[in-house]
Amino acid sequence: MRTSRSTTTTRTFRAPGIPLRKRIAALLTGAVSVAALVGAGATTAHAADTPLRDLAAAQGKVIGTAVTGSKLTGAYGDIAGAQFSSLTPGNAMKWGTVEPTQGSFNWSEADQIVAFAQAHHQQVRGHTLVWHNQNPNWLTNGSWTPAQLSSLLQNHITTEVTRYKGKIAAWDVVNEAFNEDGTYRPTLWYDNLGADYIANALTWAHAADPAAKLYINDYNVEGVNAKSTALYNLVKSLKQRGVPIDGVGLQAHLILGQVPATLQQNIQRFADLGVDVAITELDVRMQLPATAASLTQQKADFKSVVGACAAVTRCVNVTVWGFTDSDSWVPSTFPGYGAATPYDENYNPKPAYYGIAEALGGGTSTPPPPPGGACTATYSVSSQWNDGFTGQVRIACSGASLSSWKVSWSYGAGQRITQAWNAVCTQSGAVVTCQNASYNGTVPDGGAVTFGFNASWSGSNPVPTVTLG
Ligand code: G3I
């Protein structure tokens, strides 16, 4: 049995960083479907509306997000463009994506992201040229001599870096080269080419685009530990050998409440070697459903990571690995965990967003209550078995009240409601609509009503976006 996910929709639209003009346009065109303005009235811009990218720029920093090219429209595109000064393709530049068949290239998503970034005056971090994951089958299943493999790698790096020459601020040239104990990870590359595949990759990338900053990137290297010390020693030796290495990427896929105490010290020791540092893939995962306490802790965690970077001059970029919980790798990789990014699935900023803003000098400590208050509908799954699950929706009001309510959502994977209690629910195709029962239509200011349901599922059970009203 898994306990899991939740999603929240409020009736008052507040999405910092999409300029007010764009928010209204989005509402008018229906581009943002998650919220509806009600009698409470539209929110006005407030201090935290200063986009993260402007706050970062004032600190001499760049703030980035990983993105999926196909999503760069509507509210997702608006937020990506307005809030961030750097984009990293989450998957689009990986070898398996760009050359799925040997000699046959697909640059479409990568090109799209680069074009979007240029249109929005954003940097691009290229990710990633040499990795042991997401390589094409023809490469991993092939039988190659070391000389052939070296030549394939050189060609790959030269082709990709040349294609985007002048358009990429920094490349994650080598990704995840180390084991946790600081020994080299056995991979296609290390096993066949030895440790010098790293120096060679950097040298080839530099030849193709001398202006791009070249990074080595890894996870679990945020604090001072055996793995980060191995990385430190590698960078030191590469520098001594004159190999072109410009930076170190600390991925920072963190667990709630577990920001390493030595993060800033670790950033500083790399900076002292004469390289830049970037936080390249920041997210903070938590057990679902998220609670007010866990979201508050997450805010502190984001603030402390961004603050550590802000405190070190050579820490140049903090990139979040997806800005919205609807576009995060976490739930599928760590079942029962999620809510790892600064915006929820409905593009509402979470406390974590304000943690980032505060660390970058933004003045607002918490989102101000929307004028007139708001009522919120939160969907969650409390238990799930092989073909069914139990879920509930909680409708809560703060600074507002309801005398009746109706919520609706659309199931994306064929789920069917089989039974509901404390609400009258109907399902037509994918669309579920639930109205209050005769006895629970009133939700007072400061109060809440919850209804439950059983439903069937198969294949997958994604959390839908719930609309209240
Ligand atoms: O595109 C296919 C789709 O056609 C198919 O229907 C679907 C079915 O599973 O899979 C889709 O591909 C998925 C791909 O993401 C795009 O969504 C892959 O299965 C999935 O494995 C892949 O996961 C990516 C993961 O790297 C792979 O290791 C994540 O999106 C991506 O965020 C993640 O990023 C890595 C960094 O590159 C390196 N550091 C760790 C980080 C998190 O794992």
Coordinates of C-alpha atoms and ligand atoms in Angstrom, one line a residue:
M1 CA 0.0 0.0 0.0
R2 CA 1.3 3.4 -0.9
T3 CA 0.3 6.7 0.7
S4 CA 0.8 9.5 -1.5
R5 CA 0.3 12.6 -3.5
S6 CA -1.8 15.7 -3.2
T7 CA -2.6 18.7 -5.2
T8 CA -4.1 22.0 -4.1
T9 CA -6.2 24.6 -6.0
T10 CA -7.1 27.9 -4.5
R11 CA -9.8 30.2 -5.8
T12 CA -7.5 33.2 -5.7
F13 CA -4.8 33.3 -8.3
R14 CA -1.5 34.2 -7.0
A15 CA 1.6 33.3 -9.0
P16 CA 4.5 35.5 -8.2
G17 CA 6.6 36.5 -11.1
I18 CA 4.1 36.2 -13.9
P19 CA 3.6 39.9 -14.4
L20 CA 0.1 41.0 -13.5
R21 CA -0.6 41.9 -17.1
K22 CA 0.3 38.3 -18.2
R23 CA -1.7 36.8 -15.3
I24 CA -4.8 38.6 -16.4
A25 CA -4.2 37.6 -20.0
A26 CA -3.7 34.0 -19.0
L27 CA -6.9 34.0 -17.0
L28 CA -8.8 35.6 -19.9
T29 CA -7.5 33.1 -22.4
G30 CA -8.0 30.2 -20.0
A31 CA -4.2 29.4 -20.3
V32 CA -4.2 29.0 -16.5
S33 CA -7.0 26.6 -15.7
V34 CA -6.3 25.9 -12.1
A35 CA -7.9 29.0 -10.6
A36 CA -10.8 31.4 -10.9
L37 CA -11.0 34.8 -9.6
V38 CA -14.0 35.1 -7.2
G39 CA -15.5 37.9 -5.3
A40 CA -12.4 38.3 -3.3
G41 CA -10.8 40.1 -6.2
A42 CA -7.5 39.9 -8.0
T43 CA -4.3 40.0 -6.1
T44 CA -2.0 42.9 -6.7
A45 CA 1.7 42.8 -7.1
H46 CA 3.6 42.6 -3.9
A47 CA 7.2 42.6 -2.8
A48 CA 7.8 38.9 -3.5
D49 CA 6.6 39.5 -7.0
T50 CA 10.1 40.7 -7.9
P51 CA 11.0 37.8 -10.1
L52 CA 13.7 35.5 -8.8
R53 CA 15.9 36.3 -11.8
D54 CA 15.9 40.0 -10.8
L55 CA 16.6 39.2 -7.2
A56 CA 19.5 36.9 -8.3
A57 CA 20.9 39.5 -10.7
A58 CA 21.1 42.0 -7.9
Q59 CA 23.3 39.5 -6.1
G60 CA 25.4 38.9 -9.1
K61 CA 23.9 35.4 -9.4
V62 CA 21.9 33.4 -12.0
I63 CA 18.9 31.4 -11.1
G64 CA 17.8 28.5 -13.3
T65 CA 15.4 25.7 -13.8
A66 CA 15.5 22.4 -15.7
V67 CA 12.7 22.4 -18.3
T68 CA 10.8 20.1 -20.6
G69 CA 10.6 21.6 -24.1
S70 CA 7.1 20.5 -24.9
K71 CA 5.7 22.3 -21.8
L72 CA 7.1 25.8 -22.6
T73 CA 3.8 27.3 -23.3
G74 CA 1.0 28.8 -21.1
A75 CA 1.6 29.2 -17.4
Y76 CA 4.6 26.9 -17.4
G77 CA 6.3 29.0 -20.1
D78 CA 5.3 32.2 -18.5
I79 CA 6.9 31.2 -15.2
A80 CA 10.0 29.7 -16.8
G81 CA 10.5 32.9 -18.8
A82 CA 9.7 35.4 -16.1
Q83 CA 11.3 33.9 -13.0
F84 CA 14.5 32.3 -14.2
S85 CA 17.7 33.6 -15.9
S86 CA 19.0 30.2 -16.9
L87 CA 17.4 27.0 -18.4
T88 CA 18.8 23.5 -18.4
P89 CA 17.2 20.9 -20.7
G90 CA 16.1 18.1 -18.3
N91 CA 16.6 15.4 -20.9
A92 CA 16.8 17.1 -24.4
M93 CA 20.5 17.3 -24.8
K94 CA 21.4 13.8 -23.5
W95 CA 23.0 11.4 -26.0
G96 CA 20.1 9.1 -26.1
T97 CA 17.8 11.9 -27.0
V98 CA 19.9 13.6 -29.6
E99 CA 21.2 10.5 -31.5
P100 CA 18.8 7.7 -30.9
T101 CA 20.0 5.9 -34.0
Q102 CA 23.7 6.2 -34.9
G103 CA 24.2 9.0 -37.3
S104 CA 20.6 10.2 -37.1
F105 CA 20.1 13.2 -35.0
N106 CA 17.1 14.7 -33.3
W107 CA 17.8 18.2 -32.0
S108 CA 14.2 19.4 -31.9
E109 CA 13.6 19.7 -28.2
A110 CA 17.1 21.0 -27.5
D111 CA 16.7 23.6 -30.3
Q112 CA 13.4 24.6 -28.9
I113 CA 14.7 25.2 -25.4
V114 CA 17.7 27.2 -26.7
A115 CA 15.4 29.4 -28.8
F116 CA 13.1 30.0 -25.9
A117 CA 16.1 30.9 -23.7
Q118 CA 17.3 33.4 -26.3
A119 CA 13.9 34.9 -26.6
H120 CA 13.8 35.4 -22.9
H121 CA 17.4 36.6 -22.5
Q122 CA 18.3 33.5 -20.5
Q123 CA 21.5 31.5 -20.3
V124 CA 21.5 27.8 -21.2
R125 CA 23.3 25.1 -19.2
G126 CA 24.0 22.2 -21.5
H127 CA 23.3 18.9 -19.9
T128 CA 25.1 16.5 -20.3
L129 CA 27.8 15.2 -22.7
V130 CA 29.3 12.2 -20.9
W131 CA 27.1 10.1 -18.6
H132 CA 26.5 6.4 -17.9
N133 CA 22.6 6.9 -18.2
Q134 CA 20.3 7.8 -21.0
N135 CA 22.8 6.7 -23.7
P136 CA 21.4 5.3 -27.0
N137 CA 21.0 1.5 -27.2
W138 CA 23.2 1.4 -30.3
L139 CA 26.0 2.8 -28.2
T140 CA 25.6 0.8 -25.0
N141 CA 24.8 -2.5 -26.8
G142 CA 27.6 -2.1 -29.3
S143 CA 30.9 -3.9 -29.2
W144 CA 33.7 -1.3 -29.4
T145 CA 37.4 -1.2 -29.1
P146 CA 38.7 1.5 -26.8
A147 CA 39.9 3.4 -29.8
Q148 CA 36.5 3.2 -31.4
L149 CA 34.8 4.3 -28.2
S150 CA 37.1 7.2 -27.8
S151 CA 36.4 8.3 -31.3
L152 CA 32.6 8.0 -30.8
L153 CA 32.8 10.1 -27.7
Q154 CA 35.0 12.7 -29.3
N155 CA 32.6 12.9 -32.3
H156 CA 29.6 13.2 -30.0
I157 CA 31.1 16.0 -28.0
T158 CA 32.4 17.8 -31.0
T159 CA 29.1 17.6 -32.9
E160 CA 26.8 18.7 -30.0
V161 CA 29.1 21.4 -28.6
T162 CA 29.7 22.8 -32.1
R163 CA 25.9 22.9 -32.9
Y164 CA 25.3 25.1 -29.9
K165 CA 28.6 27.1 -30.0
G166 CA 28.1 30.5 -28.6
K167 CA 24.6 29.6 -27.2
I168 CA 25.6 27.6 -24.1
A169 CA 26.9 29.4 -21.1
A170 CA 28.1 26.2 -19.4
W171 CA 28.2 22.5 -20.2
D172 CA 27.9 19.7 -17.7
V173 CA 30.6 17.9 -19.6
V174 CA 31.0 14.9 -17.3
N175 CA 28.1 13.7 -15.1
E176 CA 28.3 11.5 -12.1
A177 CA 31.8 10.1 -12.4
F178 CA 32.2 8.9 -8.9
N179 CA 31.0 6.2 -6.5
E180 CA 30.0 7.2 -3.0
D181 CA 33.4 6.2 -1.5
G182 CA 35.2 8.4 -4.0
T183 CA 36.4 5.7 -6.3
Y184 CA 35.6 6.1 -10.0
R185 CA 32.3 4.7 -11.0
P186 CA 32.6 1.7 -13.3
T187 CA 31.0 2.8 -16.6
L188 CA 31.3 2.3 -20.3
W189 CA 33.7 5.2 -20.3
Y190 CA 35.9 4.5 -17.3
D191 CA 36.0 0.7 -17.9
N192 CA 37.2 1.1 -21.5
L193 CA 39.1 4.4 -21.5
G194 CA 40.3 4.8 -17.9
A195 CA 40.1 8.0 -15.9
D196 CA 41.4 10.2 -18.6
Y197 CA 38.1 10.0 -20.4
I198 CA 37.3 13.0 -18.2
A199 CA 40.3 15.1 -19.3
N200 CA 39.8 14.2 -22.9
A201 CA 36.1 15.1 -22.8
L202 CA 36.9 18.5 -21.4
T203 CA 39.6 19.1 -23.9
W204 CA 37.3 18.2 -26.8
A205 CA 34.5 20.3 -25.5
H206 CA 36.9 23.3 -25.1
A207 CA 38.1 22.9 -28.7
A208 CA 34.5 23.0 -30.0
D209 CA 33.5 26.1 -28.0
P210 CA 36.3 27.8 -26.2
A211 CA 33.9 30.3 -24.6
A212 CA 31.6 27.8 -22.9
K213 CA 32.3 27.1 -19.2
L214 CA 33.0 23.4 -18.7
Y215 CA 31.8 21.6 -15.6
I216 CA 32.0 18.3 -13.9
N217 CA 28.7 17.6 -12.2
D218 CA 27.7 15.1 -9.5
Y219 CA 25.2 14.3 -6.7
N220 CA 25.9 13.7 -3.0
V221 CA 28.9 16.0 -3.3
E222 CA 27.1 19.0 -1.6
G223 CA 28.8 18.5 1.8
V224 CA 32.4 17.6 2.6
N225 CA 32.6 13.8 2.3
A226 CA 34.6 11.1 0.6
K227 CA 32.9 11.6 -2.8
S228 CA 33.2 15.4 -2.8
T229 CA 36.8 15.1 -1.7
A230 CA 37.5 12.8 -4.7
L231 CA 35.9 15.4 -6.9
Y232 CA 38.0 18.1 -5.3
N233 CA 41.2 16.1 -5.9
L234 CA 40.3 15.5 -9.5
V235 CA 39.6 19.2 -10.2
K236 CA 42.8 20.2 -8.4
S237 CA 44.8 17.7 -10.6
L238 CA 43.0 18.8 -13.8
K239 CA 43.9 22.4 -13.0
Q240 CA 47.5 21.5 -12.4
R241 CA 47.6 19.6 -15.7
G242 CA 46.2 22.6 -17.6
V243 CA 43.0 20.7 -18.6
P244 CA 40.2 23.1 -19.3
I245 CA 37.9 22.8 -16.3
D246 CA 35.9 25.9 -15.2
G247 CA 33.4 24.7 -12.7
V248 CA 31.9 22.1 -10.4
G249 CA 28.2 21.3 -10.4
L250 CA 26.7 20.2 -7.1
Q251 CA 23.4 18.6 -8.1
A252 CA 21.7 18.9 -4.7
H253 CA 18.9 16.4 -4.9
L254 CA 18.2 16.7 -1.2
I255 CA 15.9 15.1 1.4
L256 CA 13.8 17.3 3.6
G257 CA 15.7 18.6 6.6
Q258 CA 19.0 17.2 5.4
V259 CA 20.9 20.1 3.9
P260 CA 24.5 19.2 4.7
A261 CA 26.0 21.5 7.4
T262 CA 29.2 21.8 5.4
L263 CA 27.6 23.0 2.2
Q264 CA 29.0 26.5 2.2
Q265 CA 32.4 25.3 3.4
N266 CA 32.4 22.8 0.5
I267 CA 31.4 25.4 -2.1
Q268 CA 34.2 27.6 -0.7
R269 CA 36.9 25.0 -1.0
F270 CA 36.1 24.4 -4.7
A271 CA 36.0 28.1 -5.3
D272 CA 39.4 28.4 -3.6
L273 CA 40.8 26.0 -6.3
G274 CA 40.0 28.6 -8.8
V275 CA 36.8 27.2 -10.4
D276 CA 33.2 28.3 -10.4
V277 CA 30.5 26.4 -8.5
A278 CA 26.9 25.9 -9.5
I279 CA 24.0 24.2 -7.7
T280 CA 22.8 22.5 -10.7
E281 CA 19.7 20.3 -9.9
L282 CA 18.3 21.5 -6.6
D283 CA 15.2 19.8 -5.2
V284 CA 14.1 18.8 -1.7
R285 CA 11.8 15.8 -1.6
M286 CA 9.5 15.0 1.2
Q287 CA 7.1 12.2 2.2
L288 CA 3.6 12.8 0.8
P289 CA 1.2 14.2 1.5
A290 CA 2.9 17.5 2.2
T291 CA 1.9 19.2 5.4
A292 CA 2.2 22.8 6.6
A293 CA 5.2 21.7 8.7
S294 CA 7.0 19.9 5.9
L295 CA 6.5 22.8 3.5
T296 CA 7.9 25.2 6.1
Q297 CA 10.9 23.0 6.6
Q298 CA 11.3 22.8 2.8
K299 CA 11.3 26.6 2.7
A300 CA 14.2 26.7 5.2
D301 CA 16.1 24.1 3.2
F302 CA 15.8 26.0 -0.1
K303 CA 16.7 29.2 1.7
S304 CA 19.8 27.6 3.2
V305 CA 21.0 26.1 -0.1
V306 CA 20.5 29.3 -2.0
G307 CA 22.0 31.3 0.9
A308 CA 25.1 29.2 0.9
C309 CA 25.6 29.9 -2.8
A310 CA 24.9 33.6 -2.4
A311 CA 27.6 33.8 0.3
V312 CA 30.4 32.6 -2.0
T313 CA 31.4 34.9 -4.8
R314 CA 32.3 32.1 -7.2
C315 CA 29.0 30.2 -6.7
V316 CA 27.4 31.6 -9.9
N317 CA 24.2 29.7 -10.5
V318 CA 21.5 27.9 -8.6
T319 CA 19.3 25.8 -10.8
V320 CA 16.2 23.9 -9.6
W321 CA 15.5 20.5 -11.2
G322 CA 12.0 21.5 -12.4
F323 CA 10.2 24.5 -10.9
T324 CA 6.8 22.8 -10.5
D325 CA 5.8 19.6 -8.7
S326 CA 4.0 18.6 -11.9
D327 CA 7.4 18.4 -13.7
S328 CA 9.6 16.6 -11.3
W329 CA 11.4 13.3 -11.5
V330 CA 10.9 12.6 -7.8
P331 CA 7.5 10.9 -7.5
S332 CA 8.2 8.2 -10.2
T333 CA 11.7 7.5 -8.7
F334 CA 10.8 7.6 -5.0
P335 CA 7.2 6.4 -4.7
G336 CA 5.5 8.1 -1.8
Y337 CA 7.8 11.1 -2.0
G338 CA 7.5 14.3 -4.0
A339 CA 6.5 18.0 -3.6
A340 CA 10.2 18.6 -4.2
T341 CA 10.1 21.9 -6.2
P342 CA 9.2 25.5 -5.4
Y343 CA 5.8 25.6 -7.1
D344 CA 3.0 23.1 -6.6
E345 CA 1.3 21.2 -9.5
N346 CA -1.0 24.1 -10.1
Y347 CA 1.8 26.6 -10.5
N348 CA 1.1 28.2 -7.1
P349 CA 4.3 29.2 -5.4
K350 CA 5.1 27.2 -2.3
P351 CA 6.8 28.4 0.8
A352 CA 10.0 27.1 -0.8
Y353 CA 9.6 29.8 -3.5
Y354 CA 9.8 32.4 -0.8
G355 CA 12.8 30.7 0.8
I356 CA 14.7 31.2 -2.5
A357 CA 13.4 34.8 -2.8
E358 CA 14.5 35.6 0.8
A359 CA 18.0 34.1 0.3
L360 CA 18.4 36.3 -2.7
G361 CA 17.4 39.4 -0.7
G362 CA 13.7 39.5 -1.4
G363 CA 11.8 41.1 1.4
T364 CA 8.7 39.1 1.8
S365 CA 8.9 36.3 4.3
T366 CA 5.5 34.6 3.6
P367 CA 2.9 35.0 0.9
P368 CA 0.5 37.7 2.1
P369 CA -3.0 36.5 2.5
P370 CA -4.9 37.2 -0.7
P371 CA -7.3 40.2 -0.4
G372 CA -10.6 38.9 0.9
G373 CA -9.1 35.5 1.7
A374 CA -9.3 32.3 -0.2
C375 CA -10.8 28.8 -0.2
T376 CA -8.6 25.9 -1.2
A377 CA -9.4 22.4 -2.5
T378 CA -6.7 19.8 -1.9
Y379 CA -6.8 16.4 -3.5
S380 CA -4.9 13.5 -2.0
V381 CA -4.6 9.8 -2.2
S382 CA -4.5 8.1 1.2
S383 CA -4.2 4.5 0.2
Q384 CA -3.7 2.6 -3.0
W385 CA -3.7 -1.0 -3.9
N386 CA -3.2 -3.0 -7.1
D387 CA -6.4 -1.8 -8.8
G388 CA -8.1 0.7 -6.5
F389 CA -7.4 3.6 -4.2
T390 CA -9.1 5.8 -1.6
G391 CA -8.8 9.5 -2.0
Q392 CA -10.2 12.6 -0.5
V393 CA -10.6 16.3 -1.2
R394 CA -10.4 18.9 1.6
I395 CA -12.0 22.3 1.1
A396 CA -10.6 24.8 3.5
C397 CA -11.3 28.6 3.8
S398 CA -9.2 31.3 5.4
G399 CA -10.4 34.8 5.2
A400 CA -13.4 33.7 3.1
S401 CA -16.3 31.3 3.5
L402 CA -18.6 29.2 1.3
S403 CA -22.3 28.4 1.6
S404 CA -22.1 25.7 -1.1
W405 CA -19.3 24.2 -3.1
K406 CA -18.5 22.2 -6.2
V407 CA -15.1 20.8 -7.3
S408 CA -14.1 19.1 -10.5
W409 CA -11.1 17.4 -12.0
S410 CA -10.2 15.3 -15.0
Y411 CA -8.6 11.9 -14.6
G412 CA -5.7 11.5 -17.0
A413 CA -5.2 7.8 -16.8
G414 CA -8.7 6.2 -17.0
Q415 CA -9.4 6.2 -13.2
R416 CA -13.1 5.7 -12.3
I417 CA -14.9 6.8 -9.2
T418 CA -16.8 3.8 -7.7
Q419 CA -18.1 5.3 -4.5
A420 CA -18.2 8.6 -2.7
W421 CA -19.1 9.8 0.7
N422 CA -19.9 13.3 2.2
A423 CA -20.4 14.6 -1.4
V424 CA -22.5 13.9 -4.5
C425 CA -20.1 12.8 -7.2
T426 CA -20.7 12.1 -10.9
Q427 CA -18.2 11.1 -13.5
S428 CA -18.7 11.7 -17.2
G429 CA -15.8 10.3 -19.3
A430 CA -12.7 11.5 -17.5
V431 CA -14.4 14.5 -15.8
V432 CA -15.4 14.1 -12.2
T433 CA -17.7 16.6 -10.5
C434 CA -18.5 16.6 -6.8
Q435 CA -20.9 18.8 -5.0
N436 CA -21.6 19.3 -1.3
A437 CA -24.1 16.9 0.4
S438 CA -27.2 18.5 1.9
Y439 CA -25.5 18.8 5.3
N440 CA -22.0 20.1 4.5
G441 CA -22.2 23.0 2.0
T442 CA -21.1 25.6 4.5
V443 CA -17.4 26.1 5.0
P444 CA -16.9 28.9 7.5
D445 CA -13.9 31.2 7.6
G446 CA -11.2 29.2 9.2
G447 CA -13.1 25.9 8.7
A448 CA -12.8 22.9 6.4
V449 CA -14.9 20.1 4.9
T450 CA -13.5 16.8 3.6
F451 CA -15.2 14.3 1.4
G452 CA -13.9 10.9 0.4
F453 CA -14.1 8.4 -2.5
N454 CA -13.0 5.1 -3.8
A455 CA -11.8 4.7 -7.4
S456 CA -10.3 2.2 -9.7
W457 CA -7.0 2.6 -11.6
S458 CA -4.6 0.7 -13.8
G459 CA -1.2 1.5 -15.3
S460 CA -0.7 4.8 -13.5
N461 CA -2.6 7.0 -11.1
P462 CA -1.5 10.6 -11.7
V463 CA -2.8 13.3 -9.3
P464 CA -5.3 15.5 -11.2
T465 CA -5.6 19.2 -11.0
V466 CA -8.7 20.1 -8.9
T467 CA -10.8 23.1 -9.7
L468 CA -13.0 24.7 -7.0
G469 CA -15.9 26.7 -8.2
Ligands
G3I1 O1 10.1 10.1 -23.1 C1 9.7 8.8 -22.6 C2 8.2 8.6 -22.9 O2 8.0 8.5 -24.3 C3 7.7 7.3 -22.2 O3 6.4 7.1 -22.4 C4 8.0 7.3 -20.7 C5 7.6 6.0 -20.0 O4 8.3 5.8 -18.9 O5 9.4 7.6 -20.5 C6 9.8 8.8 -21.1 O6 11.2 8.9 -20.8 C7 11.5 9.3 -19.5 C8 12.3 10.6 -19.5 O7 12.8 10.9 -18.2 C9 11.5 11.7 -20.0 O8 10.4 12.0 -19.2 C10 12.4 8.1 -18.9 O9 11.6 7.0 -18.7 C11 12.9 8.5 -17.5 O10 13.8 7.5 -17.1 C12 13.6 9.9 -17.6 O11 14.0 10.2 -16.3 C13 15.0 11.3 -16.3 C14 16.2 10.8 -15.5 O12 17.2 11.8 -15.4 C15 16.9 9.6 -16.1 O13 18.0 9.2 -15.3 C16 14.4 12.5 -15.7 O14 13.4 13.0 -16.5 C17 15.5 13.5 -15.5 O15 14.9 14.6 -14.7 C18 16.6 12.9 -14.7 O16 17.6 13.9 -14.5 C19 18.8 13.5 -13.8 C20 19.9 14.3 -14.3 O17 20.1 14.2 -15.7 C21 21.3 13.9 -13.7 N1 21.2 14.0 -12.2 C22 20.0 13.2 -11.7 C23 18.7 13.7 -12.3 C24 17.5 13.0 -11.7 O18 17.5 11.6 -11.9

